[in-house]
XYZ file of C-alpha atoms in Angstrom:
655
model
C 116.903 -121.421 5.989
C 120.457 -122.763 5.881
C 123.222 -121.010 7.775
C 126.907 -120.668 6.799
C 129.365 -119.994 9.607
C 132.639 -118.082 9.078
C 135.421 -119.334 11.264
C 137.545 -116.521 12.659
C 141.239 -117.013 13.262
C 142.063 -117.439 16.913
C 144.386 -114.842 18.387
C 145.679 -117.347 20.926
C 149.363 -118.003 20.162
C 150.114 -121.627 19.410
C 153.875 -121.232 19.722
C 155.421 -120.970 23.161
C 157.866 -118.242 22.170
C 159.204 -117.680 25.685
C 160.192 -121.353 26.047
C 161.594 -121.789 22.541
C 163.649 -118.610 22.307
C 166.376 -117.170 24.510
C 165.731 -113.845 26.265
C 167.425 -111.758 23.580
C 165.626 -113.462 20.670
C 162.308 -113.314 22.522
C 162.584 -109.539 23.004
C 163.100 -108.996 19.256
C 160.380 -111.437 18.174
C 157.722 -110.032 20.500
C 158.419 -106.308 19.891
C 155.157 -104.651 18.823
C 156.557 -102.727 15.801
C 158.253 -99.640 14.589
C 161.872 -99.490 13.250
C 163.979 -102.330 14.687
C 167.682 -103.057 14.243
C 168.562 -106.571 15.335
C 172.351 -106.880 15.638
C 172.778 -110.647 15.370
C 176.324 -111.776 16.201
C 177.888 -114.807 14.582
C 176.160 -118.092 15.614
C 173.422 -116.373 17.691
C 170.370 -117.782 15.885
C 169.606 -114.965 13.389
C 167.544 -117.203 11.084
C 165.579 -118.571 14.053
C 164.750 -115.057 15.206
C 163.514 -113.936 11.765
C 161.490 -117.155 11.351
C 159.755 -116.800 14.714
C 159.109 -113.135 14.048
C 157.245 -114.038 10.809
C 155.288 -116.720 12.688
C 154.380 -114.367 15.478
C 153.182 -111.598 13.122
C 150.826 -113.992 11.349
C 149.617 -115.540 14.599
C 148.661 -112.099 15.831
C 146.548 -111.302 12.805
C 148.857 -109.872 10.139
C 147.889 -111.352 6.759
C 150.786 -113.040 4.919
C 150.266 -110.774 1.851
C 150.970 -107.773 4.126
C 154.500 -109.013 5.002
C 157.626 -108.498 2.882
C 160.666 -110.686 3.680
C 163.833 -109.626 1.800
C 166.775 -112.059 1.821
C 169.988 -112.488 -0.169
C 169.010 -115.898 -1.598
C 165.568 -117.214 -2.577
C 166.525 -120.440 -0.850
C 166.892 -118.596 2.493
C 163.458 -116.969 2.096
C 161.788 -120.301 1.241
C 163.430 -122.043 4.187
C 162.322 -119.315 6.615
C 158.762 -119.411 5.248
C 158.711 -123.218 5.429
C 159.852 -123.140 9.079
C 157.274 -120.444 9.929
C 154.506 -122.571 8.398
C 155.668 -125.582 10.418
C 155.652 -123.504 13.616
C 152.113 -122.191 13.318
C 150.648 -125.143 11.439
C 149.083 -123.213 8.589
C 149.788 -122.098 5.061
C 151.368 -118.654 4.662
C 151.038 -118.507 0.897
C 150.775 -114.908 -0.235
C 153.748 -113.673 1.829
C 156.138 -111.749 -0.367
C 159.539 -113.416 0.218
C 162.750 -113.608 -1.784
C 165.736 -111.647 -2.959
C 165.635 -107.949 -3.877
C 165.851 -108.970 -7.567
C 162.965 -111.444 -7.190
C 160.642 -108.934 -5.561
C 161.712 -106.209 -8.027
C 160.780 -108.537 -10.913
C 157.362 -109.154 -9.390
C 156.644 -105.441 -9.064
C 157.981 -104.477 -12.476
C 155.823 -107.170 -14.152
C 152.874 -105.007 -13.055
C 154.366 -101.588 -13.809
C 156.634 -102.133 -16.835
C 155.023 -99.265 -18.813
C 156.162 -96.733 -16.241
C 159.812 -97.461 -17.052
C 159.389 -97.558 -20.847
C 159.127 -101.332 -21.311
C 156.580 -103.563 -23.001
C 154.759 -106.522 -21.526
C 156.688 -109.739 -21.265
C 160.157 -108.195 -20.966
C 162.985 -110.784 -20.727
C 165.646 -110.876 -17.996
C 169.287 -111.064 -18.996
C 171.388 -113.320 -16.815
C 175.066 -112.456 -16.332
C 176.108 -114.458 -19.387
C 173.505 -112.752 -21.555
C 174.592 -109.342 -20.313
C 178.212 -110.173 -21.107
C 177.270 -111.197 -24.663
C 175.237 -108.032 -25.255
C 178.130 -105.902 -23.962
C 180.485 -107.764 -26.351
C 178.101 -106.910 -29.230
C 178.166 -103.254 -28.203
C 181.945 -103.047 -27.845
C 182.366 -104.528 -31.328
C 180.206 -101.741 -32.739
C 182.023 -99.005 -30.775
C 185.584 -100.360 -31.012
C 188.263 -98.290 -32.687
C 191.205 -100.102 -34.153
C 193.785 -98.501 -31.825
C 191.637 -98.922 -28.669
C 191.295 -102.048 -26.615
C 187.908 -101.891 -24.821
C 187.615 -104.492 -22.076
C 185.439 -107.497 -22.873
C 181.848 -108.115 -21.774
C 182.541 -109.704 -18.383
C 184.659 -106.714 -17.239
C 182.119 -104.222 -18.578
C 179.375 -106.127 -16.732
C 181.323 -105.744 -13.467
C 181.836 -102.037 -14.077
C 178.207 -101.441 -14.960
C 176.866 -103.444 -12.000
C 179.088 -101.569 -9.498
C 178.071 -98.243 -11.077
C 174.373 -99.042 -10.695
C 174.491 -100.590 -7.202
C 176.680 -97.911 -5.694
C 174.923 -95.165 -7.660
C 178.261 -93.858 -8.880
C 179.249 -92.499 -12.299
C 181.798 -94.258 -14.477
C 184.026 -91.153 -14.088
C 184.082 -91.759 -10.320
C 184.360 -95.510 -10.444
C 187.213 -96.154 -12.955
C 189.967 -94.274 -11.143
C 189.075 -96.098 -7.899
C 188.263 -99.595 -9.069
C 189.512 -99.924 -12.667
C 192.492 -97.609 -13.074
C 193.841 -99.754 -15.872
C 191.213 -98.210 -18.135
C 191.605 -94.549 -17.154
C 192.583 -93.642 -20.734
C 189.484 -95.050 -22.409
C 186.709 -93.689 -20.171
C 184.925 -92.084 -23.106
C 184.791 -95.306 -25.096
C 183.502 -97.199 -22.072
C 180.770 -94.579 -21.491
C 179.856 -94.786 -25.167
C 179.557 -98.621 -24.913
C 177.383 -98.404 -21.813
C 175.040 -95.901 -23.538
C 174.649 -98.305 -26.460
C 174.062 -101.229 -24.067
C 171.257 -99.347 -22.319
C 169.695 -98.337 -25.641
C 169.740 -101.908 -26.970
C 168.140 -103.285 -23.798
C 165.221 -100.882 -24.058
C 164.818 -101.530 -27.819
C 164.911 -105.316 -27.372
C 162.622 -105.274 -24.239
C 165.392 -106.648 -22.037
C 166.280 -105.948 -18.404
C 169.447 -107.145 -16.632
C 169.648 -107.921 -12.898
C 170.698 -104.335 -12.049
C 167.703 -102.914 -13.935
C 165.361 -104.849 -11.636
C 166.603 -102.706 -8.781
C 167.104 -99.336 -10.507
C 163.730 -99.558 -12.255
C 161.992 -100.710 -9.070
C 163.368 -97.659 -7.255
C 162.444 -95.469 -10.175
C 158.828 -96.634 -10.095
C 158.536 -95.921 -6.400
C 160.295 -92.539 -6.577
C 158.479 -91.129 -9.572
C 154.962 -92.437 -8.847
C 153.568 -91.296 -5.524
C 150.352 -93.356 -5.773
C 152.311 -96.606 -6.381
C 154.754 -95.760 -3.595
C 151.773 -95.185 -1.287
C 150.135 -98.442 -2.367
C 153.143 -100.672 -1.650
C 154.317 -98.925 1.492
C 150.744 -99.176 2.834
C 150.312 -102.776 1.707
C 153.473 -104.008 3.407
C 152.602 -103.536 7.071
C 155.837 -105.252 8.088
C 159.128 -105.354 6.177
C 161.930 -107.740 7.325
C 165.407 -107.526 5.808
C 167.960 -110.277 6.427
C 171.701 -109.715 6.164
C 171.138 -105.964 6.247
C 174.890 -105.321 6.508
C 175.305 -106.626 2.930
C 172.827 -104.216 1.319
C 174.170 -101.671 -1.147
C 173.094 -98.024 -1.386
C 170.355 -98.773 -3.913
C 168.832 -101.602 -1.864
C 168.798 -99.553 1.352
C 166.968 -96.733 -0.477
C 164.365 -99.199 -1.751
C 163.798 -100.524 1.745
C 163.261 -96.986 3.048
C 160.747 -96.245 0.285
C 158.795 -99.489 0.673
C 158.506 -99.188 4.476
C 157.746 -95.451 4.537
C 154.059 -95.520 5.557
C 153.900 -98.158 8.307
C 157.556 -97.887 9.396
C 157.459 -101.458 10.744
C 160.928 -102.266 9.470
C 163.049 -105.053 11.012
C 166.634 -104.847 9.744
C 168.646 -107.911 10.831
C 172.419 -108.121 10.443
C 175.804 -107.854 11.997
C 178.069 -104.857 11.406
C 181.013 -107.022 12.544
C 180.419 -109.275 9.518
C 180.186 -106.556 6.846
C 182.882 -107.847 4.412
C 181.533 -107.304 0.874
C 182.353 -103.742 -0.043
C 184.095 -105.005 -3.204
C 180.668 -106.082 -4.421
C 179.132 -102.720 -3.615
C 177.832 -103.462 -0.149
C 177.638 -100.251 1.917
C 178.761 -100.532 5.532
C 177.212 -97.146 6.320
C 173.696 -98.575 5.783
C 173.759 -100.535 9.057
C 176.034 -98.135 10.922
C 173.835 -95.112 10.251
C 170.511 -96.903 10.554
C 169.787 -95.150 13.898
C 170.383 -91.775 12.192
C 167.777 -92.562 9.465
C 165.381 -94.002 12.062
C 165.906 -91.986 15.287
C 163.062 -93.887 16.999
C 164.683 -97.241 16.325
C 164.761 -100.006 18.961
C 168.099 -101.858 18.892
C 168.316 -105.521 19.897
C 171.621 -107.340 20.454
C 171.814 -111.109 19.917
C 175.026 -112.101 21.726
C 174.371 -115.672 22.924
C 176.448 -117.848 20.637
C 175.583 -121.497 20.050
C 178.521 -122.399 17.774
C 181.892 -121.679 19.302
C 183.704 -122.406 22.570
C 184.255 -119.548 25.057
C 188.000 -119.595 24.150
C 187.349 -119.039 20.433
C 184.807 -116.255 21.173
C 187.228 -114.600 23.581
C 189.807 -114.346 20.812
C 187.244 -113.023 18.307
C 185.928 -110.466 20.835
C 189.447 -109.270 21.637
C 190.146 -108.772 17.900
C 187.005 -106.897 16.774
C 187.192 -104.496 19.736
C 190.020 -102.725 17.844
C 187.532 -101.447 15.245
C 186.452 -97.909 16.102
C 183.413 -97.790 13.859
C 181.014 -100.440 15.161
C 178.159 -101.259 17.500
C 179.954 -102.527 20.568
C 178.860 -105.982 21.678
C 180.502 -109.114 23.088
C 179.543 -112.668 22.169
C 178.996 -115.213 24.985
C 179.082 -119.002 24.456
C 176.593 -121.533 25.799
C 179.138 -124.289 25.313
C 181.492 -125.599 27.940
C 185.163 -124.689 28.036
C 187.348 -126.074 25.247
C 190.900 -125.916 23.974
C 192.758 -122.646 23.492
C 193.112 -121.364 19.930
C 196.591 -122.131 18.599
C 199.024 -119.651 17.032
C 201.586 -121.355 14.758
C 204.573 -119.473 13.251
C 206.095 -121.486 10.436
C 209.322 -121.269 8.488
C 207.779 -120.620 5.075
C 204.694 -121.460 2.986
C 205.964 -124.956 2.355
C 206.251 -125.781 6.050
C 202.866 -124.197 6.565
C 201.364 -126.554 3.973
C 203.185 -129.556 5.476
C 202.002 -128.669 9.007
C 198.334 -128.225 7.976
C 198.249 -131.445 6.016
C 199.882 -133.427 8.884
C 197.527 -131.931 11.472
C 194.531 -132.787 9.276
C 195.654 -136.427 9.263
C 196.087 -136.382 13.078
C 192.717 -134.690 13.674
C 190.973 -137.103 11.380
C 192.589 -140.045 13.205
C 191.160 -138.658 16.450
C 187.654 -139.083 15.044
C 186.871 -135.708 13.450
C 185.500 -136.207 9.901
C 187.391 -134.513 7.100
C 184.210 -132.619 6.174
C 184.342 -130.965 9.614
C 187.788 -129.493 8.858
C 188.296 -126.315 6.879
C 191.257 -124.275 5.781
C 190.534 -120.588 5.255
C 192.627 -117.899 3.559
C 192.313 -114.256 2.453
C 193.091 -114.890 -1.207
C 192.757 -117.938 -3.462
C 196.499 -117.924 -4.428
C 197.392 -118.690 -0.817
C 196.041 -122.248 -1.196
C 198.433 -123.327 -3.958
C 201.158 -125.017 -1.888
C 198.554 -126.546 0.430
C 196.640 -128.081 -2.535
C 199.845 -129.666 -3.739
C 200.712 -130.970 -0.267
C 197.263 -132.452 0.214
C 197.599 -134.186 -3.158
C 201.010 -135.514 -2.176
C 199.629 -136.981 1.007
C 196.476 -138.298 -0.699
C 194.087 -136.235 1.439
C 190.817 -135.595 -0.464
C 189.840 -131.903 -0.556
C 187.259 -129.601 -2.128
C 188.087 -126.067 -3.173
C 185.217 -123.726 -2.481
C 187.051 -120.564 -3.509
C 187.212 -121.444 -7.231
C 188.754 -124.083 -9.395
C 191.702 -126.121 -8.198
C 194.841 -124.131 -8.744
C 196.056 -125.834 -11.917
C 192.582 -126.043 -13.447
C 192.331 -122.265 -13.681
C 192.391 -120.759 -17.214
C 195.139 -118.208 -16.465
C 197.439 -120.831 -14.937
C 196.888 -123.101 -17.935
C 197.629 -120.181 -20.299
C 201.008 -119.451 -18.640
C 201.938 -123.140 -18.551
C 201.065 -123.451 -22.249
C 203.655 -120.789 -23.107
C 206.263 -122.715 -21.159
C 205.245 -126.026 -22.695
C 205.759 -124.877 -26.283
C 209.268 -123.747 -25.338
C 210.067 -127.193 -23.837
C 208.146 -129.160 -26.421
C 207.524 -127.217 -29.663
C 205.324 -130.090 -30.968
C 202.652 -129.601 -28.292
C 199.589 -128.892 -30.461
C 197.131 -128.183 -27.652
C 199.437 -125.636 -26.016
C 200.181 -123.886 -29.358
C 196.460 -123.520 -30.171
C 195.705 -122.263 -26.650
C 198.271 -119.461 -26.694
C 197.536 -118.498 -30.332
C 193.857 -117.988 -29.485
C 194.844 -115.529 -26.725
C 195.795 -113.081 -29.516
C 192.934 -110.680 -30.286
C 191.590 -111.451 -33.759
C 192.817 -115.043 -33.876
C 190.192 -117.771 -33.444
C 190.013 -121.518 -33.986
C 190.408 -121.404 -37.786
C 193.506 -119.148 -37.857
C 195.122 -121.048 -34.961
C 194.429 -124.271 -36.794
C 195.993 -122.945 -40.081
C 199.076 -121.791 -38.235
C 199.533 -125.125 -36.500
C 199.003 -127.110 -39.671
C 201.781 -125.005 -41.296
C 204.394 -125.052 -38.480
C 204.137 -128.577 -37.135
C 205.471 -130.118 -40.339
C 208.731 -128.247 -40.007
C 211.815 -129.310 -38.181
C 211.344 -126.535 -35.616
C 207.789 -125.170 -35.126
C 209.258 -122.589 -32.717
C 211.374 -121.124 -35.565
C 208.765 -121.588 -38.238
C 206.069 -119.503 -36.476
C 208.170 -116.348 -37.112
C 207.826 -116.844 -40.910
C 204.040 -117.060 -41.110
C 202.542 -113.688 -40.223
C 200.884 -113.831 -43.660
C 198.337 -116.338 -42.296
C 197.202 -113.879 -39.642
C 194.251 -111.461 -40.277
C 195.304 -107.795 -40.588
C 193.362 -106.855 -37.494
C 195.461 -109.265 -35.472
C 198.903 -108.445 -36.882
C 200.067 -105.926 -34.268
C 199.155 -108.280 -31.419
C 200.714 -111.247 -33.257
C 204.085 -109.400 -33.544
C 203.986 -108.642 -29.789
C 203.370 -112.334 -29.259
C 206.399 -113.175 -31.387
C 208.533 -110.732 -29.377
C 207.619 -112.636 -26.197
C 208.367 -116.000 -27.812
C 211.765 -114.581 -28.912
C 212.622 -113.717 -25.312
C 211.538 -117.115 -23.975
C 213.212 -119.017 -26.840
C 216.524 -117.130 -26.428
C 216.484 -117.673 -22.683
C 215.724 -121.380 -23.016
C 218.629 -122.166 -25.318
C 221.480 -119.902 -24.096
C 224.370 -121.005 -21.838
C 222.490 -119.850 -18.728
C 218.940 -120.999 -19.384
C 215.993 -118.839 -18.427
C 214.779 -119.771 -14.937
C 211.127 -120.852 -14.699
C 210.260 -117.955 -12.345
C 211.840 -115.398 -14.733
C 210.032 -117.003 -17.690
C 206.675 -116.651 -15.953
C 207.501 -113.042 -15.092
C 208.287 -112.308 -18.828
C 204.960 -113.822 -19.861
C 203.033 -111.786 -17.331
C 204.777 -108.473 -18.071
C 204.903 -108.739 -21.868
C 201.214 -108.644 -22.735
C 199.513 -111.252 -20.582
C 198.838 -108.819 -17.712
C 196.957 -106.473 -20.133
C 195.081 -109.512 -21.470
C 193.898 -110.366 -17.917
C 192.710 -106.849 -17.208
C 190.702 -106.642 -20.423
C 189.179 -110.127 -20.097
C 188.519 -110.746 -16.378
C 186.792 -108.657 -13.681
C 189.086 -110.282 -11.066
C 192.314 -109.666 -12.994
C 194.260 -108.656 -9.854
C 193.403 -111.936 -8.131
C 194.595 -113.856 -11.188
C 197.819 -111.872 -11.261
C 198.317 -112.810 -7.589
C 197.953 -116.460 -8.562
C 200.614 -116.167 -11.255
C 202.935 -114.290 -8.922
C 202.506 -117.101 -6.404
C 203.404 -119.613 -9.093
C 206.537 -117.537 -9.778
C 207.538 -117.764 -6.114
C 206.969 -121.506 -6.186
C 209.087 -121.816 -9.357
C 212.200 -120.261 -7.726
C 213.438 -123.600 -6.462
C 213.561 -124.980 -10.032
C 216.462 -124.381 -12.429
C 214.929 -126.228 -15.385
C 211.704 -125.407 -17.260
C 211.310 -129.092 -18.142
C 211.591 -130.236 -14.531
C 209.230 -127.532 -13.332
C 206.523 -128.361 -15.886
C 206.856 -132.116 -15.347
C 206.506 -131.840 -11.584
C 203.523 -129.508 -11.788
C 201.813 -131.814 -14.247
C 202.378 -134.848 -12.036
C 201.301 -133.028 -8.857
C 198.128 -131.578 -10.442
C 197.117 -135.018 -11.754
C 197.656 -137.073 -8.581
C 195.880 -137.571 -5.262
C 193.152 -135.595 -3.581
C 190.735 -135.832 -6.514
C 187.124 -136.764 -5.982
C 186.305 -139.471 -8.465
C 183.028 -139.571 -10.364
C 180.375 -141.377 -8.337
C 182.324 -140.680 -5.155
C 180.731 -137.363 -4.309
C 179.874 -138.476 -0.769
C 183.470 -139.166 0.127
C 184.767 -137.074 2.943
C 187.061 -134.196 2.058
C 188.693 -131.182 3.697
C 187.164 -127.843 2.682
C 189.483 -125.114 1.300
C 187.881 -121.669 1.012
C 188.434 -117.942 1.076
C 186.953 -116.321 4.121
C 184.449 -114.446 1.944
C 183.091 -117.753 0.583
C 182.918 -119.227 4.129
C 180.653 -116.636 5.680
C 177.558 -118.307 7.172
C 179.259 -121.699 7.430
C 180.843 -123.513 10.325
C 183.252 -126.396 11.010
C 184.524 -128.249 14.022
C 188.168 -127.359 13.236
C 189.329 -124.313 11.272
C 192.830 -123.415 10.071
C 193.403 -119.814 8.991
C 196.625 -119.628 6.928
C 198.779 -116.825 5.499
C 198.229 -114.420 8.403
C 200.890 -111.884 7.376
C 200.669 -108.151 6.917
C 200.205 -107.522 3.200
C 198.432 -110.859 2.781
C 195.861 -110.776 5.554
C 195.189 -107.828 5.683
C 195.846 -107.497 1.974
C 198.211 -104.923 0.500
C 195.275 -103.297 -1.294
C 193.310 -102.793 1.936
C 196.301 -101.143 3.650
C 196.644 -98.731 0.672
C 192.936 -97.887 0.527
C 192.310 -97.522 4.223
C 189.891 -100.430 4.565
C 191.778 -102.053 7.453
C 188.617 -102.242 9.598
C 186.853 -104.325 7.005
C 189.831 -106.690 6.907
C 189.593 -107.005 10.653
C 185.943 -107.887 10.269
C 187.076 -110.527 7.759
C 189.464 -111.981 10.359
C 186.603 -111.975 12.867
C 184.431 -113.911 10.413
C 187.256 -116.429 9.886
C 187.695 -117.051 13.627
C 183.982 -117.407 14.307
C 183.578 -120.207 11.733
C 185.265 -122.578 14.226
C 183.208 -124.566 16.680
C 185.832 -126.338 18.796
C 189.347 -125.775 17.441
C 190.998 -122.776 15.789
C 194.538 -122.714 14.322
C 196.081 -119.447 13.213
C 199.109 -119.976 10.918
C 201.676 -117.614 9.381
C 205.010 -118.129 7.586
C 207.930 -115.988 8.757
C 209.962 -115.989 5.537
C 209.248 -115.780 1.849
C 211.569 -116.305 -1.121
C 211.040 -114.532 -4.422
C 213.298 -113.546 -7.369
C 214.784 -110.809 -5.193
C 215.944 -113.339 -2.589
C 214.866 -114.369 0.888
C 212.748 -111.912 2.832
C 211.077 -111.808 6.272
C 207.340 -111.553 6.638
C 205.658 -109.713 9.461
C 202.851 -111.432 11.353
C 199.436 -109.954 10.657
C 198.587 -106.924 12.747
C 195.435 -108.838 13.711
C 197.657 -111.343 15.502
C 200.056 -108.817 17.020
C 197.198 -106.863 18.602
C 195.765 -109.906 20.362
C 196.565 -110.304 24.090
C 198.850 -113.338 24.628
C 196.413 -114.978 27.021
C 193.866 -115.693 24.279
C 195.928 -118.223 22.383
C 198.591 -120.901 22.867
C 201.700 -120.658 20.672
C 202.892 -123.870 19.005
C 206.497 -124.322 17.861
C 206.893 -126.562 14.819
C 210.194 -128.342 14.216
C 211.211 -130.585 11.330
C 212.153 -134.074 12.493
């Protein structure tokens, strides 16, 4: 008789957790179970802690298929699983790991009938959702009503779903520009939902709402999954929205072995629907929770952490903790008041050259700001000085569609034979596409003055576009009259006319981030004040935007300074960080001061400061010039509330 021997897994731990983890990490990784809240401060090894926790669970006998790891990118989940496999030296295939949407998709593929879908449903990406919304709005649209386009409707719909709000609640708070067409928007959304079901389509938000629906409405399925997942781990818990937190509660209901990992001090995404209360009230939902604090920071010097600690302490709603550095003492953070935004740009560019000359690679230098528009002058100064840079917060300033639109209006005034600019601005008119724009251009360019001739050819425009076309002509009339009178229209005033005479409404109806785009244009207005001539202004901008700082094709590995909003920079780090535009009304933003979200703005400042490893520069201009004249800017309250012993003030003088 032959014998077959089954090899049992050894329960002896292969990983020396006590040696490889610090005391705080070790306590969290080795905890036996139950609800856990791991408050992982910036740079304290959050990913390491989660990875070792997964490894330890499997080493102690938990099967991979009984573990659920929820992250905010699939890449993060794969990396954690790869590291855990390396640690324990065995395959952990079967572990459920990925984003909320990824796991929701896996579950709904099994239970699609319960939410009214058929097998093989398709998933709409954001572009598909936008197109379907555009189809719906075309069917709903009344001639006298301007319903926002698909991308704006997508943003509304997603916020509504993820915050579990109604459109009636959401529009006055987040989209007040559309307060008068709430009924039409609701009608469009109803049609969108109906079409998705008919066409067997789900969008990203459906993957969450339908997943929650399956769990809530089917007790046996809820029991199955909450029993199956013996341990649930959630990364970046502070970024979960209301819907995601409810799903986590449902899926971990039976075993209650939930490990929520995050940092309340880095909760900065409320504009995307993230709910700060999820992490703050976790102990209320789980009264038997064990709270772990990771405070040993491996990234920043003690001086940088001291400044960050002294800032965040001013938030009243938080879990109190203080970060401690393992690094030796370094240089004090610098506070630099500057005359204006131009001197600020000049200073940063010059310091970048000096720091690079001292041996710090350009890729280890970052400039952070609250809003994308604050980088305009700096981009131009870096180009002037030939310093390569990469913009992580969006396109380079003059590559953005809305900036190109405004400049196209100005160009046809200066050069009425500019075909590309004519076609660009004509296609901004609702109801005018490539063919009509082409016919209009073919008619007017043969004349002695295309700028005069355009007023005589309304007959080429479709009826549905006539009202908008006449408003367009009214704007051209203002710009044209200003350009050719005895006191020519100033570039800043011309930009203001374009924005206020129709283009602002165009932005709101076409872009979810219309307010940010308006800020960009207003910044361009401020920049234009020093120019008296439209022609000079356009020429200089064109030359500046086309020179220096560009990364040539095939030169992707070339070093470059990183420019980024703070939101985009979360999770990243650099040797040297500049934070610019630290003025009240800019950082914190005007909107946050009006809406009472000052504490989130302070968390944003905290995130900015803790991106720096060795050097931190805090910059703010003291004056600003706009069309009303010269004004003084107040330093950010986040600077004013800092004790003077946490920074060194630098005085900058022009030589």
